[in-house]
mmCIF file of C-alpha atoms and ligand atoms in Angstrom:
data_model
loop_
_atom_site.group_PDB
_atom_site.id
_atom_site.type_symbol
_atom_site.label_atom_id
_atom_site.label_comp_id
_atom_site.label_asym_id
_atom_site.label_seq_id
_atom_site.Cartn_x
_atom_site.Cartn_y
_atom_site.Cartn_z
ATOM 1 C CA UNK A 1 -0.025 0.375 0.319
ATOM 2 C CA UNK A 2 1.637 3.204 -1.310
ATOM 3 C CA UNK A 3 1.027 6.195 1.597
ATOM 4 C CA UNK A 4 2.204 10.319 0.779
ATOM 5 C CA UNK A 5 4.813 10.781 3.515
ATOM 6 C CA UNK A 6 3.452 12.657 5.737
ATOM 7 C CA UNK A 7 3.748 13.024 9.638
ATOM 8 C CA UNK A 8 0.711 10.267 10.365
ATOM 9 C CA UNK A 9 2.088 8.323 7.997
ATOM 10 C CA UNK A 10 5.965 8.070 9.531
ATOM 11 C CA UNK A 11 4.588 7.433 12.951
ATOM 12 C CA UNK A 12 2.842 5.066 12.084
ATOM 13 C CA UNK A 13 5.345 3.571 9.748
ATOM 14 C CA UNK A 14 8.057 3.711 12.524
ATOM 15 C CA UNK A 15 5.202 1.732 14.489
ATOM 16 C CA UNK A 16 5.383 -0.925 11.829
ATOM 17 C CA UNK A 17 9.399 -1.536 11.629
ATOM 18 C CA UNK A 18 9.053 -1.318 15.840
ATOM 19 C CA UNK A 19 6.693 -4.224 15.395
ATOM 20 C CA UNK A 20 9.093 -6.444 12.662
ATOM 21 C CA UNK A 21 6.526 -5.558 9.877
ATOM 22 C CA UNK A 22 8.556 -4.198 6.423
ATOM 23 C CA UNK A 23 8.646 -0.717 5.034
ATOM 24 C CA UNK A 24 9.742 0.545 1.807
ATOM 25 C CA UNK A 25 10.524 4.081 2.364
ATOM 26 C CA UNK A 26 12.874 6.626 0.299
ATOM 27 C CA UNK A 27 16.135 7.694 -0.083
ATOM 28 C CA UNK A 28 18.171 10.437 -1.196
ATOM 29 C CA UNK A 29 19.628 7.282 -3.380
ATOM 30 C CA UNK A 30 17.141 4.726 -4.948
ATOM 31 C CA UNK A 31 13.946 3.353 -2.222
ATOM 32 C CA UNK A 32 14.695 1.074 0.434
ATOM 33 C CA UNK A 33 13.063 -2.039 2.225
ATOM 34 C CA UNK A 34 13.660 -1.343 6.045
ATOM 35 C CA UNK A 35 13.045 -3.858 8.678
ATOM 36 C CA UNK A 36 14.838 -3.455 12.286
ATOM 37 C CA UNK A 37 17.772 -4.112 12.120
ATOM 38 C CA UNK A 38 18.179 -5.763 15.723
ATOM 39 C CA UNK A 39 15.472 -7.944 14.678
ATOM 40 C CA UNK A 40 16.266 -11.152 13.035
ATOM 41 C CA UNK A 41 13.052 -12.507 11.940
ATOM 42 C CA UNK A 42 11.831 -9.503 10.818
ATOM 43 C CA UNK A 43 15.294 -9.358 7.879
ATOM 44 C CA UNK A 44 14.540 -12.451 7.187
ATOM 45 C CA UNK A 45 11.449 -10.945 5.438
ATOM 46 C CA UNK A 46 13.497 -8.969 3.524
ATOM 47 C CA UNK A 47 15.238 -11.624 2.111
ATOM 48 C CA UNK A 48 11.689 -13.473 1.376
ATOM 49 C CA UNK A 49 10.341 -10.711 -0.118
ATOM 50 C CA UNK A 50 13.183 -9.740 -2.609
ATOM 51 C CA UNK A 51 13.943 -13.120 -3.073
ATOM 52 C CA UNK A 52 17.711 -12.000 -2.471
ATOM 53 C CA UNK A 53 20.446 -15.055 -1.330
ATOM 54 C CA UNK A 54 21.312 -15.066 2.103
ATOM 55 C CA UNK A 55 24.964 -14.551 1.699
ATOM 56 C CA UNK A 56 24.584 -10.970 0.993
ATOM 57 C CA UNK A 57 24.775 -8.532 3.726
ATOM 58 C CA UNK A 58 22.979 -5.322 4.383
ATOM 59 C CA UNK A 59 23.010 -1.908 4.814
ATOM 60 C CA UNK A 60 22.171 -0.635 8.546
ATOM 61 C CA UNK A 61 20.784 3.257 7.925
ATOM 62 C CA UNK A 62 21.367 4.820 10.902
ATOM 63 C CA UNK A 63 19.290 8.230 12.396
ATOM 64 C CA UNK A 64 22.857 10.176 12.560
ATOM 65 C CA UNK A 65 26.572 9.545 12.906
ATOM 66 C CA UNK A 66 26.492 9.487 16.801
ATOM 67 C CA UNK A 67 24.633 6.389 16.605
ATOM 68 C CA UNK A 68 26.976 4.264 13.428
ATOM 69 C CA UNK A 69 29.447 5.187 16.403
ATOM 70 C CA UNK A 70 28.183 2.797 18.452
ATOM 71 C CA UNK A 71 27.476 0.374 16.472
ATOM 72 C CA UNK A 72 31.095 -0.058 14.391
ATOM 73 C CA UNK A 73 34.479 1.290 14.649
ATOM 74 C CA UNK A 74 35.520 4.346 13.117
ATOM 75 C CA UNK A 75 39.003 5.374 12.598
ATOM 76 C CA UNK A 76 40.309 8.514 11.188
ATOM 77 C CA UNK A 77 39.667 8.397 7.806
ATOM 78 C CA UNK A 78 36.305 7.069 7.976
ATOM 79 C CA UNK A 79 35.776 9.348 10.611
ATOM 80 C CA UNK A 80 36.616 12.896 7.968
ATOM 81 C CA UNK A 81 34.461 10.223 5.825
ATOM 82 C CA UNK A 82 31.603 10.776 7.816
ATOM 83 C CA UNK A 83 32.024 14.446 8.770
ATOM 84 C CA UNK A 84 32.476 15.270 5.431
ATOM 85 C CA UNK A 85 29.462 13.495 3.317
ATOM 86 C CA UNK A 86 27.006 12.407 5.795
ATOM 87 C CA UNK A 87 24.275 12.671 5.634
ATOM 88 C CA UNK A 88 24.628 11.873 2.151
ATOM 89 C CA UNK A 89 24.781 8.660 -0.414
ATOM 90 C CA UNK A 90 28.129 7.137 1.103
ATOM 91 C CA UNK A 91 28.018 3.619 3.319
ATOM 92 C CA UNK A 92 30.852 2.571 5.355
ATOM 93 C CA UNK A 93 32.200 -0.488 6.148
ATOM 94 C CA UNK A 94 33.614 -1.241 9.445
ATOM 95 C CA UNK A 95 34.213 -3.841 12.465
ATOM 96 C CA UNK A 96 31.571 -3.873 14.554
ATOM 97 C CA UNK A 97 31.628 -3.154 18.114
ATOM 98 C CA UNK A 98 31.302 -5.842 20.835
ATOM 99 C CA UNK A 99 30.226 -3.055 23.101
ATOM 100 C CA UNK A 100 27.266 -1.667 20.916
ATOM 101 C CA UNK A 101 24.478 -1.012 23.204
ATOM 102 C CA UNK A 102 22.510 -2.313 19.837
ATOM 103 C CA UNK A 103 22.587 -5.728 18.594
ATOM 104 C CA UNK A 104 22.092 -6.226 15.103
ATOM 105 C CA UNK A 105 21.376 -9.961 13.555
ATOM 106 C CA UNK A 106 23.928 -11.127 11.591
ATOM 107 C CA UNK A 107 21.491 -12.029 9.093
ATOM 108 C CA UNK A 108 22.267 -7.698 8.654
ATOM 109 C CA UNK A 109 26.170 -8.455 8.197
ATOM 110 C CA UNK A 110 25.656 -12.294 6.639
ATOM 111 C CA UNK A 111 27.465 -13.446 9.610
ATOM 112 C CA UNK A 112 30.471 -10.948 8.894
ATOM 113 C CA UNK A 113 32.798 -8.931 11.508
ATOM 114 C CA UNK A 114 32.263 -5.795 9.604
ATOM 115 C CA UNK A 115 29.184 -4.060 9.150
ATOM 116 C CA UNK A 116 27.846 -1.353 6.122
ATOM 117 C CA UNK A 117 26.506 1.672 7.869
ATOM 118 C CA UNK A 118 25.325 4.634 6.037
ATOM 119 C CA UNK A 119 23.196 7.897 7.304
ATOM 120 C CA UNK A 120 20.687 9.154 4.449
ATOM 121 C CA UNK A 121 19.791 12.733 3.661
ATOM 122 C CA UNK A 122 16.590 12.470 2.472
ATOM 123 C CA UNK A 123 14.607 14.157 5.122
ATOM 124 C CA UNK A 124 11.573 11.146 4.854
ATOM 125 C CA UNK A 125 14.135 8.847 5.978
ATOM 126 C CA UNK A 126 15.734 10.715 8.088
ATOM 127 C CA UNK A 127 12.352 11.259 10.116
ATOM 128 C CA UNK A 128 11.475 7.611 10.111
ATOM 129 C CA UNK A 129 14.888 6.238 11.534
ATOM 130 C CA UNK A 130 14.274 8.851 14.604
ATOM 131 C CA UNK A 131 11.298 7.554 15.581
ATOM 132 C CA UNK A 132 11.853 3.951 14.993
ATOM 133 C CA UNK A 133 14.809 4.722 17.731
ATOM 134 C CA UNK A 134 16.390 1.461 16.071
ATOM 135 C CA UNK A 135 19.131 1.031 12.493
ATOM 136 C CA UNK A 136 17.302 -0.242 10.259
ATOM 137 C CA UNK A 137 19.045 -3.055 7.476
ATOM 138 C CA UNK A 138 17.762 -1.664 4.298
ATOM 139 C CA UNK A 139 18.523 -3.104 0.654
ATOM 140 C CA UNK A 140 17.388 -1.457 -1.982
ATOM 141 C CA UNK A 141 13.527 -2.236 -2.168
ATOM 142 C CA UNK A 142 13.272 -3.955 -5.622
ATOM 143 C CA UNK A 143 12.947 -7.456 -6.593
ATOM 144 C CA UNK A 144 16.304 -9.321 -6.595
ATOM 145 C CA UNK A 145 18.681 -8.513 -9.917
ATOM 146 C CA UNK A 146 16.188 -6.002 -10.748
ATOM 147 C CA UNK A 147 16.602 -2.263 -11.110
ATOM 148 C CA UNK A 148 16.936 -0.650 -8.241
ATOM 149 C CA UNK A 149 13.568 1.740 -7.359
ATOM 150 C CA UNK A 150 13.871 5.093 -7.870
ATOM 151 C CA UNK A 151 9.747 5.904 -7.545
ATOM 152 C CA UNK A 152 7.374 4.519 -4.695
ATOM 153 C CA UNK A 153 5.848 2.536 -7.733
ATOM 154 C CA UNK A 154 8.789 0.928 -8.796
ATOM 155 C CA UNK A 155 8.353 -0.733 -5.317
ATOM 156 C CA UNK A 156 4.866 -1.238 -5.606
ATOM 157 C CA UNK A 157 4.915 -3.071 -8.932
ATOM 158 C CA UNK A 158 8.024 -5.555 -7.764
ATOM 159 C CA UNK A 159 7.086 -6.068 -3.872
ATOM 160 C CA UNK A 160 3.123 -5.168 -3.935
ATOM 161 C CA UNK A 161 1.782 -7.112 -1.168
ATOM 162 C CA UNK A 162 5.052 -8.129 0.970
ATOM 163 C CA UNK A 163 5.789 -4.798 2.181
ATOM 164 C CA UNK A 164 3.662 -3.719 5.338
ATOM 165 C CA UNK A 165 3.475 0.399 3.782
ATOM 166 C CA UNK A 166 5.562 2.053 1.204
ATOM 167 C CA UNK A 167 6.101 5.722 2.234
ATOM 168 C CA UNK A 168 5.819 8.167 -1.374
ATOM 169 C CA UNK A 169 8.331 10.439 -0.828
ATOM 170 C CA UNK A 170 8.396 11.232 -4.673
ATOM 171 C CA UNK A 171 11.497 10.389 -6.890
ATOM 172 C CA UNK A 172 14.258 10.195 -5.190
ATOM 173 C CA UNK A 173 17.183 12.501 -6.466
ATOM 174 C CA UNK A 174 19.968 11.095 -7.101
ATOM 175 C CA UNK A 175 18.764 7.914 -8.434
ATOM 176 C CA UNK A 176 22.256 5.315 -8.210
ATOM 177 C CA UNK A 177 23.141 3.634 -4.982
ATOM 178 C CA UNK A 178 25.203 4.983 -2.664
ATOM 179 C CA UNK A 179 28.913 4.354 -2.954
ATOM 180 C CA UNK A 180 30.139 1.630 -0.902
ATOM 181 C CA UNK A 181 34.004 2.156 1.150
ATOM 182 C CA UNK A 182 35.556 -0.453 3.011
ATOM 183 C CA UNK A 183 38.797 -0.023 4.721
ATOM 184 C CA UNK A 184 41.002 -3.452 4.883
ATOM 185 C CA UNK A 185 43.055 -0.859 5.780
ATOM 186 C CA UNK A 186 43.568 1.438 2.872
ATOM 187 C CA UNK A 187 40.197 2.805 1.955
ATOM 188 C CA UNK A 188 38.491 0.431 -0.603
ATOM 189 C CA UNK A 189 35.909 1.273 -3.393
ATOM 190 C CA UNK A 190 33.169 -1.775 -2.985
ATOM 191 C CA UNK A 191 30.617 0.359 -5.172
ATOM 192 C CA UNK A 192 30.947 3.345 -6.904
ATOM 193 C CA UNK A 193 27.692 5.281 -6.618
ATOM 194 C CA UNK A 194 25.970 8.545 -5.824
ATOM 195 C CA UNK A 195 28.695 10.080 -4.022
ATOM 196 C CA UNK A 196 31.818 10.375 -6.867
ATOM 197 C CA UNK A 197 35.060 8.832 -6.564
ATOM 198 C CA UNK A 198 37.163 12.080 -7.250
ATOM 199 C CA UNK A 199 35.085 13.732 -4.219
ATOM 200 C CA UNK A 200 36.289 11.402 -1.437
ATOM 201 C CA UNK A 201 39.796 11.347 -2.504
ATOM 202 C CA UNK A 202 40.452 14.168 -2.807
ATOM 203 C CA UNK A 203 38.983 14.400 0.939
ATOM 204 C CA UNK A 204 41.689 11.941 1.673
ATOM 205 C CA UNK A 205 44.167 13.350 -0.252
ATOM 206 C CA UNK A 206 44.637 9.571 -1.596
ATOM 207 C CA UNK A 207 43.659 7.490 -4.257
ATOM 208 C CA UNK A 208 40.478 4.461 -3.645
ATOM 209 C CA UNK A 209 41.905 1.423 -3.907
ATOM 210 C CA UNK A 210 39.491 -0.996 -5.996
ATOM 211 C CA UNK A 211 37.697 -4.110 -4.637
ATOM 212 C CA UNK A 212 39.822 -6.089 -7.320
ATOM 213 C CA UNK A 213 42.946 -5.610 -6.426
ATOM 214 C CA UNK A 214 42.125 -6.628 -3.016
ATOM 215 C CA UNK A 215 40.949 -10.561 -1.952
ATOM 216 C CA UNK A 216 37.887 -9.379 -0.356
ATOM 217 C CA UNK A 217 34.608 -9.601 -2.082
ATOM 218 C CA UNK A 218 31.557 -7.331 -1.939
ATOM 219 C CA UNK A 219 28.923 -10.003 -2.589
ATOM 220 C CA UNK A 220 26.689 -7.304 -4.293
ATOM 221 C CA UNK A 221 29.509 -7.571 -7.275
ATOM 222 C CA UNK A 222 27.617 -9.917 -8.853
ATOM 223 C CA UNK A 223 28.574 -10.051 -12.547
ATOM 224 C CA UNK A 224 24.826 -10.146 -13.550
ATOM 225 C CA UNK A 225 22.696 -7.345 -11.281
ATOM 226 C CA UNK A 226 20.406 -4.425 -11.599
ATOM 227 C CA UNK A 227 19.069 -6.641 -14.983
ATOM 228 C CA UNK A 228 15.861 -5.288 -16.938
ATOM 229 C CA UNK A 229 13.949 -8.370 -18.947
ATOM 230 C CA UNK A 230 15.426 -6.918 -21.743
ATOM 231 C CA UNK A 231 19.026 -7.368 -22.948
ATOM 232 C CA UNK A 232 21.611 -3.957 -23.101
ATOM 233 C CA UNK A 233 23.556 -3.544 -25.920
ATOM 234 C CA UNK A 234 26.659 -0.513 -24.635
ATOM 235 C CA UNK A 235 28.349 2.001 -26.703
ATOM 236 C CA UNK A 236 25.819 2.056 -28.969
ATOM 237 C CA UNK A 237 25.407 4.387 -32.310
ATOM 238 C CA UNK A 238 21.795 4.299 -32.541
ATOM 239 C CA UNK A 239 18.888 1.359 -32.303
ATOM 240 C CA UNK A 240 19.188 -1.172 -34.871
ATOM 241 C CA UNK A 241 15.767 -4.294 -35.457
ATOM 242 C CA UNK A 242 14.004 -5.220 -32.416
ATOM 243 C CA UNK A 243 16.162 -2.396 -30.090
ATOM 244 C CA UNK A 244 14.837 0.920 -28.448
ATOM 245 C CA UNK A 245 17.369 3.501 -27.823
ATOM 246 C CA UNK A 246 18.538 4.706 -24.624
ATOM 247 C CA UNK A 247 20.371 8.372 -25.535
ATOM 248 C CA UNK A 248 22.416 10.608 -23.611
ATOM 249 C CA UNK A 249 23.653 13.707 -24.537
ATOM 250 C CA UNK A 250 23.141 16.656 -27.330
ATOM 251 C CA UNK A 251 24.196 15.071 -30.426
ATOM 252 C CA UNK A 252 21.098 11.743 -30.026
ATOM 253 C CA UNK A 253 18.201 11.742 -31.978
ATOM 254 C CA UNK A 254 15.462 13.663 -30.677
ATOM 255 C CA UNK A 255 12.266 11.202 -29.871
ATOM 256 C CA UNK A 256 14.315 8.715 -28.396
ATOM 257 C CA UNK A 257 14.307 8.460 -24.061
ATOM 258 C CA UNK A 258 17.455 10.403 -23.445
ATOM 259 C CA UNK A 259 19.395 10.259 -19.970
ATOM 260 C CA UNK A 260 20.300 13.209 -20.216
ATOM 261 C CA UNK A 261 19.699 15.795 -23.813
ATOM 262 C CA UNK A 262 22.867 18.456 -22.103
ATOM 263 C CA UNK A 263 25.176 15.186 -21.027
ATOM 264 C CA UNK A 264 24.711 16.069 -17.408
ATOM 265 C CA UNK A 265 26.026 12.911 -15.932
ATOM 266 C CA UNK A 266 24.363 13.798 -12.449
ATOM 267 C CA UNK A 267 20.820 13.722 -13.890
ATOM 268 C CA UNK A 268 21.623 11.287 -16.030
ATOM 269 C CA UNK A 269 22.228 8.678 -12.703
ATOM 270 C CA UNK A 270 19.103 10.171 -11.026
ATOM 271 C CA UNK A 271 17.015 8.992 -14.955
ATOM 272 C CA UNK A 272 18.412 6.008 -15.176
ATOM 273 C CA UNK A 273 16.673 3.498 -13.198
ATOM 274 C CA UNK A 274 13.453 4.895 -14.209
ATOM 275 C CA UNK A 275 14.131 4.923 -17.637
ATOM 276 C CA UNK A 276 15.525 1.414 -17.890
ATOM 277 C CA UNK A 277 12.054 0.327 -16.249
ATOM 278 C CA UNK A 278 10.154 2.342 -18.677
ATOM 279 C CA UNK A 279 11.939 1.331 -22.115
ATOM 280 C CA UNK A 280 11.649 -2.544 -20.479
ATOM 281 C CA UNK A 281 8.162 -2.081 -19.862
ATOM 282 C CA UNK A 282 7.775 -1.542 -23.825
ATOM 283 C CA UNK A 283 9.066 -5.581 -24.297
ATOM 284 C CA UNK A 284 11.980 -4.555 -26.832
ATOM 285 C CA UNK A 285 14.354 -7.836 -27.268
ATOM 286 C CA UNK A 286 17.160 -5.400 -26.768
ATOM 287 C CA UNK A 287 17.725 -1.470 -25.427
ATOM 288 C CA UNK A 288 20.432 0.207 -26.993
ATOM 289 C CA UNK A 289 22.479 1.999 -24.974
ATOM 290 C CA UNK A 290 24.671 5.017 -26.130
ATOM 291 C CA UNK A 291 27.973 5.816 -24.742
ATOM 292 C CA UNK A 292 28.094 7.705 -21.359
ATOM 293 C CA UNK A 293 31.573 9.032 -20.061
ATOM 294 C CA UNK A 294 32.937 7.582 -17.021
ATOM 295 C CA UNK A 295 33.884 10.437 -15.062
ATOM 296 C CA UNK A 296 32.405 11.474 -11.936
ATOM 297 C CA UNK A 297 29.003 10.069 -11.330
ATOM 298 C CA UNK A 298 29.321 8.325 -15.062
ATOM 299 C CA UNK A 299 31.666 5.680 -13.546
ATOM 300 C CA UNK A 300 28.551 3.954 -11.087
ATOM 301 C CA UNK A 301 26.413 4.640 -14.037
ATOM 302 C CA UNK A 302 28.762 2.784 -16.175
ATOM 303 C CA UNK A 303 29.440 -0.064 -13.594
ATOM 304 C CA UNK A 304 25.390 -0.660 -13.108
ATOM 305 C CA UNK A 305 24.562 -0.999 -17.230
ATOM 306 C CA UNK A 306 27.344 -3.481 -16.733
ATOM 307 C CA UNK A 307 25.878 -5.746 -15.123
ATOM 308 C CA UNK A 308 22.859 -5.182 -16.313
ATOM 309 C CA UNK A 309 24.395 -5.851 -19.749
ATOM 310 C CA UNK A 310 26.585 -9.504 -18.538
ATOM 311 C CA UNK A 311 24.908 -12.465 -19.506
ATOM 312 C CA UNK A 312 22.534 -14.758 -16.800
HETATM 313 O O1 TXA B 1 22.381 3.779 -1.479
HETATM 314 C C1 TXA B 1 21.998 2.380 -0.873
HETATM 315 O O2 TXA B 1 23.152 2.568 -0.501
HETATM 316 C C2 TXA B 1 20.623 1.553 -0.685
HETATM 317 C C3 TXA B 1 19.487 2.500 0.057
HETATM 318 C C4 TXA B 1 18.129 1.786 0.178
HETATM 319 O O3 TXA B 1 20.545 3.254 1.373
HETATM 320 N N1 TXA B 1 20.286 0.457 -0.267
HETATM 321 C C5 TXA B 1 21.298 -0.077 -1.450
HETATM 322 O O4 TXA B 1 21.879 -1.755 -0.425
HETATM 323 O O5 TXA B 1 21.781 -0.028 -2.128
HETATM 324 P P1 TXA B 1 21.382 -2.980 -1.203
HETATM 325 O O6 TXA B 1 21.381 -4.177 -0.268
HETATM 326 O O7 TXA B 1 21.064 -3.126 -2.914
HETATM 327 O O8 TXA B 1 23.765 -2.846 -1.037
HETATM 328 C C6 TXA B 1 24.382 -3.254 -0.291
HETATM 329 C C7 TXA B 1 25.388 -3.766 -0.737
HETATM 330 C C8 TXA B 1 25.777 -4.758 -1.105
HETATM 331 O O9 TXA B 1 26.281 -5.476 -2.296
HETATM 332 C C9 TXA B 1 26.389 -5.369 0.453
HETATM 333 O O10 TXA B 1 26.874 -6.597 -0.743
HETATM 334 C C10 TXA B 1 27.570 -4.798 0.308
HETATM 335 O O11 TXA B 1 26.861 -3.446 0.629
HETATM 336 N N2 TXA B 1 27.541 -4.948 1.889
HETATM 337 C C11 TXA B 1 27.047 -5.113 3.182
HETATM 338 N N3 TXA B 1 27.689 -5.296 3.925
HETATM 339 C C12 TXA B 1 28.740 -5.454 3.750
HETATM 340 C C13 TXA B 1 29.828 -5.957 4.354
HETATM 341 N N4 TXA B 1 29.770 -6.323 6.248
HETATM 342 N N5 TXA B 1 30.713 -5.692 3.473
HETATM 343 C C14 TXA B 1 31.145 -5.802 2.291
HETATM 344 N N6 TXA B 1 30.243 -5.277 1.594
HETATM 345 C C15 TXA B 1 28.559 -5.149 2.474
HETATM 346 MG MG1 MG B 2 20.731 -3.239 -5.192
#
């Protein structure tokens, strides 16, 4: 059930979460499917609803950095990143604290001794987290392997009755999931996302390692992920027979869906998942996607497109 995210709905959603229910809510990246991260039964319902492999750990969302600091051990660089970019589209993977006041369910961490934490910037997410009073585990609110939802109705299409409430806060702003940084101990980019690599590197004064350079595998790095039903052809010049075109930039033919006519990567990121869903709904055999540069948010856009085009 989709409900406009006003005060009454947020209070009701917080009650549902505390009672072990599932609430989908907007963040500045994508819609999340939330459950009380301290309640194993509630978290198990997330995996059921999404059809998600159990080994894939979840992000714990907190209302403020103080709550995150109670859950995990920060190092100096993590503190600097949190101070600069929280609330916002950045997730930090850090060692769980044994003496934290809230006991995070092992289903959230998939048994790892680290926890992914994030303080979202969206006002609805913030108010919901504050009202719930517990950290909320929330993956993107889509069926596992499908494109992430950037509108409340995308959640309804994918999950429908499996969710107790869908809080509608309009279209999400960033449109891409958060950037994930782990420390091993050097800061490492596990997933490019809504915060560009360059901004993080500038603050830290050193480059981020790539996850592929180290032994640790983020389970989110499954090759085929974020996939529409149609197959994808990347770096296309135009649509061929049986294809629809996902365009980018001022050079594209008029009439095609264009992620950004002006070639603005921020706008393209915000439109990406909604446009993939809309084109997919036309039922084409293949979606031809024009070239998108890999700078700034383009790194995350190309990451999602590569996964969506991977053989399944
Ligand atoms: O923007 C976002 O991050 C959205 C919104 C709802 O906050 N959430 C999201 O969650 O994208 P999800 O579950 O779709 O992706 C979480 C990623 C997965 O790739 C998972 O493997 C990784 O985070 N992850 C979680 N805990 C981890 C850990 N302890 N170590 C390494 N990777 C971890
Ligand atoms: Mg996801």
